CSV table of C-alpha atoms in Angstrom, one decimal:
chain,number,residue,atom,x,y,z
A,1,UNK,CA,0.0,0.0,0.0
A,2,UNK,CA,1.5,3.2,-1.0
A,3,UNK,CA,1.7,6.1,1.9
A,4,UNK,CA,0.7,4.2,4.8
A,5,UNK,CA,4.3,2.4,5.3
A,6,UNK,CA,3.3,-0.9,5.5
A,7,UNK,CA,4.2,-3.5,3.1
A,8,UNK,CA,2.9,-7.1,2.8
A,9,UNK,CA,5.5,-10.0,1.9
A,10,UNK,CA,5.7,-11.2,-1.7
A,11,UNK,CA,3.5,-13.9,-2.5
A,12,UNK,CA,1.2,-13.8,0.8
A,13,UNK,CA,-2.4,-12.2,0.9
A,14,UNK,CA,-3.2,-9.1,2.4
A,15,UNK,CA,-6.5,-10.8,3.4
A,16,UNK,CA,-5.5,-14.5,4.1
A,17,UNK,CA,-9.4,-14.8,5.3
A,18,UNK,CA,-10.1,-13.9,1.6
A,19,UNK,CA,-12.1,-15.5,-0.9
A,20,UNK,CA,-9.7,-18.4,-1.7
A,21,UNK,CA,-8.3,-19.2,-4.8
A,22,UNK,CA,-10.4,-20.7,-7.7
A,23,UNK,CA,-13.8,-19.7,-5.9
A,24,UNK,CA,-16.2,-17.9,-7.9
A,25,UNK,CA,-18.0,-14.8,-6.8
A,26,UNK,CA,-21.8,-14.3,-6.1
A,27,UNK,CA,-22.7,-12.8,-9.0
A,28,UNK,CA,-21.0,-15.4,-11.7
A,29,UNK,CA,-22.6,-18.3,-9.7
A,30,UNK,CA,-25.9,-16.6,-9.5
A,31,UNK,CA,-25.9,-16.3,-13.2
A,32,UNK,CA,-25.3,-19.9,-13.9
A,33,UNK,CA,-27.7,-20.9,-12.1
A,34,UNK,CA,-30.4,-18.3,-13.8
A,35,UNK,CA,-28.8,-19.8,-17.3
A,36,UNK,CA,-28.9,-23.4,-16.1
A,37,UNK,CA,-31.0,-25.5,-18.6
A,38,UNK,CA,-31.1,-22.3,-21.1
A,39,UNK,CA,-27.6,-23.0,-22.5
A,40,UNK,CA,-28.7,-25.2,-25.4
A,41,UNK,CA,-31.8,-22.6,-26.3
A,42,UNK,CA,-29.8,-19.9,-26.1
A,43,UNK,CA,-27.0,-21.1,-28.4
A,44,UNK,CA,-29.3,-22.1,-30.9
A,45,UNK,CA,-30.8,-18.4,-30.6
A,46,UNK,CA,-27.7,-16.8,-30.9
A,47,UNK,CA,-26.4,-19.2,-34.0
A,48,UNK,CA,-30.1,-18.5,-35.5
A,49,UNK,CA,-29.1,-14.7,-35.2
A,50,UNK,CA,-25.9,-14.8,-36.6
A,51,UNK,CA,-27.4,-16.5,-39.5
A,52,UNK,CA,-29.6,-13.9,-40.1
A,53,UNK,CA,-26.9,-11.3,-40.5
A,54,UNK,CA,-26.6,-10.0,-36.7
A,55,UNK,CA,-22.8,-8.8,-36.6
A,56,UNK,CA,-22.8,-9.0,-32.8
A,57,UNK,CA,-24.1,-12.4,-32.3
A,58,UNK,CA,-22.0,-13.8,-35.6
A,59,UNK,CA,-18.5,-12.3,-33.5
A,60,UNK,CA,-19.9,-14.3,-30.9
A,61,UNK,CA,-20.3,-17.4,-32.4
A,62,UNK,CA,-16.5,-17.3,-34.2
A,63,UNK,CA,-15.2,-15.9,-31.0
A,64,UNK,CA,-16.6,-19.5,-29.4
A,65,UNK,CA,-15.4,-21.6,-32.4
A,66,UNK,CA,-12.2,-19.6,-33.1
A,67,UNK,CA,-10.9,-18.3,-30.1
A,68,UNK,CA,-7.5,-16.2,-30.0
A,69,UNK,CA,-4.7,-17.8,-30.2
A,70,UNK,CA,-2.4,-17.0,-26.9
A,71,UNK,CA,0.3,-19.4,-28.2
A,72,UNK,CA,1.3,-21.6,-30.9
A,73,UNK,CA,3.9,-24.4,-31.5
A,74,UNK,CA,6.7,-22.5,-33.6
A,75,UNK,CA,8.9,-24.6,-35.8
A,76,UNK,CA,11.9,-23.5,-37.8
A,77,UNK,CA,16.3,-24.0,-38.1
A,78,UNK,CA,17.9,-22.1,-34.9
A,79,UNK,CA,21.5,-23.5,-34.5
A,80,UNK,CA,22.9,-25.0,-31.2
A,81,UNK,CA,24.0,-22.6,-28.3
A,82,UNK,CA,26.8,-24.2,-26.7
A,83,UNK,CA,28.8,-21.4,-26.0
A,84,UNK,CA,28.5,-17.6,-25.8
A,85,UNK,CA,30.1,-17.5,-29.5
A,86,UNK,CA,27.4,-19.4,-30.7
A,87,UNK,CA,24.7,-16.7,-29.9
A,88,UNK,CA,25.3,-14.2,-32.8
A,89,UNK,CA,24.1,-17.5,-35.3
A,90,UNK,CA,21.1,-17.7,-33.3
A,91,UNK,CA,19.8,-14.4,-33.3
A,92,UNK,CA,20.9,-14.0,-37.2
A,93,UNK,CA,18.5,-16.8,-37.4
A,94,UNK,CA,15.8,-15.3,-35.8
A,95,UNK,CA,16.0,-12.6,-37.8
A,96,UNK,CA,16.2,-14.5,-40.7
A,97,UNK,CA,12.4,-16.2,-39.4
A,98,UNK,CA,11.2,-12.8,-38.8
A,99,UNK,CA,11.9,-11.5,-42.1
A,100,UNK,CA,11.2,-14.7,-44.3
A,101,UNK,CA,7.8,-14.9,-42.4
A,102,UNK,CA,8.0,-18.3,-40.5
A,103,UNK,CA,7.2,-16.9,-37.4
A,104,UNK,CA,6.0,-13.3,-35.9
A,105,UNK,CA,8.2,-10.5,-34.2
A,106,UNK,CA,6.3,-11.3,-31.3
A,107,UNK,CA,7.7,-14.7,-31.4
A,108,UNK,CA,10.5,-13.8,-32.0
A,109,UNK,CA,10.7,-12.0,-28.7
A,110,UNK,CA,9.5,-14.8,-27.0
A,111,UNK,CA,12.3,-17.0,-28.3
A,112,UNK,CA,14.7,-14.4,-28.0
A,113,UNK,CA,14.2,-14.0,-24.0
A,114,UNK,CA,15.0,-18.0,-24.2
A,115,UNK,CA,17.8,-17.5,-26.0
A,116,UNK,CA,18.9,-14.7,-23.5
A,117,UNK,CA,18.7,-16.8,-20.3
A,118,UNK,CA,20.3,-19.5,-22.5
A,119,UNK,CA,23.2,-17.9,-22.5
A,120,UNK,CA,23.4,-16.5,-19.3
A,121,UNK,CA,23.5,-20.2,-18.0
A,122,UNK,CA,26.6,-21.0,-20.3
A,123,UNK,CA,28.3,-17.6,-18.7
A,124,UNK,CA,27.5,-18.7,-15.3
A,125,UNK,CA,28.6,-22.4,-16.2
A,126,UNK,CA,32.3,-21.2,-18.3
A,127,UNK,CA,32.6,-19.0,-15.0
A,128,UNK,CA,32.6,-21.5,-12.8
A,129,UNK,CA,34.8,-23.5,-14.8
A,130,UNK,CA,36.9,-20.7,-15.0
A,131,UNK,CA,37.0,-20.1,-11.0
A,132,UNK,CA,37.6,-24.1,-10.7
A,133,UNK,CA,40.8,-24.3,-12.7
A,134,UNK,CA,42.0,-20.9,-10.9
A,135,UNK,CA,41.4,-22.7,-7.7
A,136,UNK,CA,43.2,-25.6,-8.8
A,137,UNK,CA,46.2,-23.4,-10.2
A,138,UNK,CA,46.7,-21.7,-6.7
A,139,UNK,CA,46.6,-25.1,-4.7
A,140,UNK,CA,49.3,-26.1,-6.7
């Protein structure tokens, strides 16, 4: 809460006797109920609608049959990262997706944040290898 000074831990509730998680509210459980036994009626009204022309009820009806896509399986050539000098041929090959179409800028991103922490795990990895045979030098 900003201004008062108090601060609640990450991750706990600032109600813990709160609504739990996954439980639906009044209002959403009243109206199932009111639509229970309806649903069938009322998507044959509402498909009879869009039939007849009604923009509204026609988005609808796609939006049930076609819903957005959050996420989709993306396929094309991205060379192994096994070290850091590796990355430059991965990201010239994202580009190259980008630009040839295969997949969206978006995806791109996506892929490009995984290619990211990628490589921060092989720094991490050759630094530790790199501390280890220091260590082993000096013991010597």
């Amino acid at each position: 809460m900003r201004g008062s000074g108090r601060q609640f831990e990450e991750g706990q509730s600032g109600n813990p006797a709160g609504r739990p998680k996954g439980a639906r509210n009044r209002t959403t459980l009243a109206m199932q109920a009111l639509l229970e036994g309806e649903a069938e009626a009322l998507t044959r009204k509402a498909i009879e609608m869009a039939q007849e022309g009604d923009a509204v009820a026609m988005r609808m009806c796609l939006d049930r049959l076609l819903p957005v896509r959050k996420d989709r399986h993306v396929t094309f050539d991205l060379p192994t990262i096994e070290t850091t000098a590796d990355i430059p041929k991965a990201t010239a090959a994202l580009l190259h997706a980008v630009s040839s179409g295969e997949i969206t800028p978006s995806e791109a991103a996506d892929i490009g944040r995984a290619v990211e922490a990628h490589a921060k795990t092989i720094e991490v990895r050759d630094l530790q290898e790199r501390i280890e045979r220091l260590e082993q030098r000096d013991q010597q």
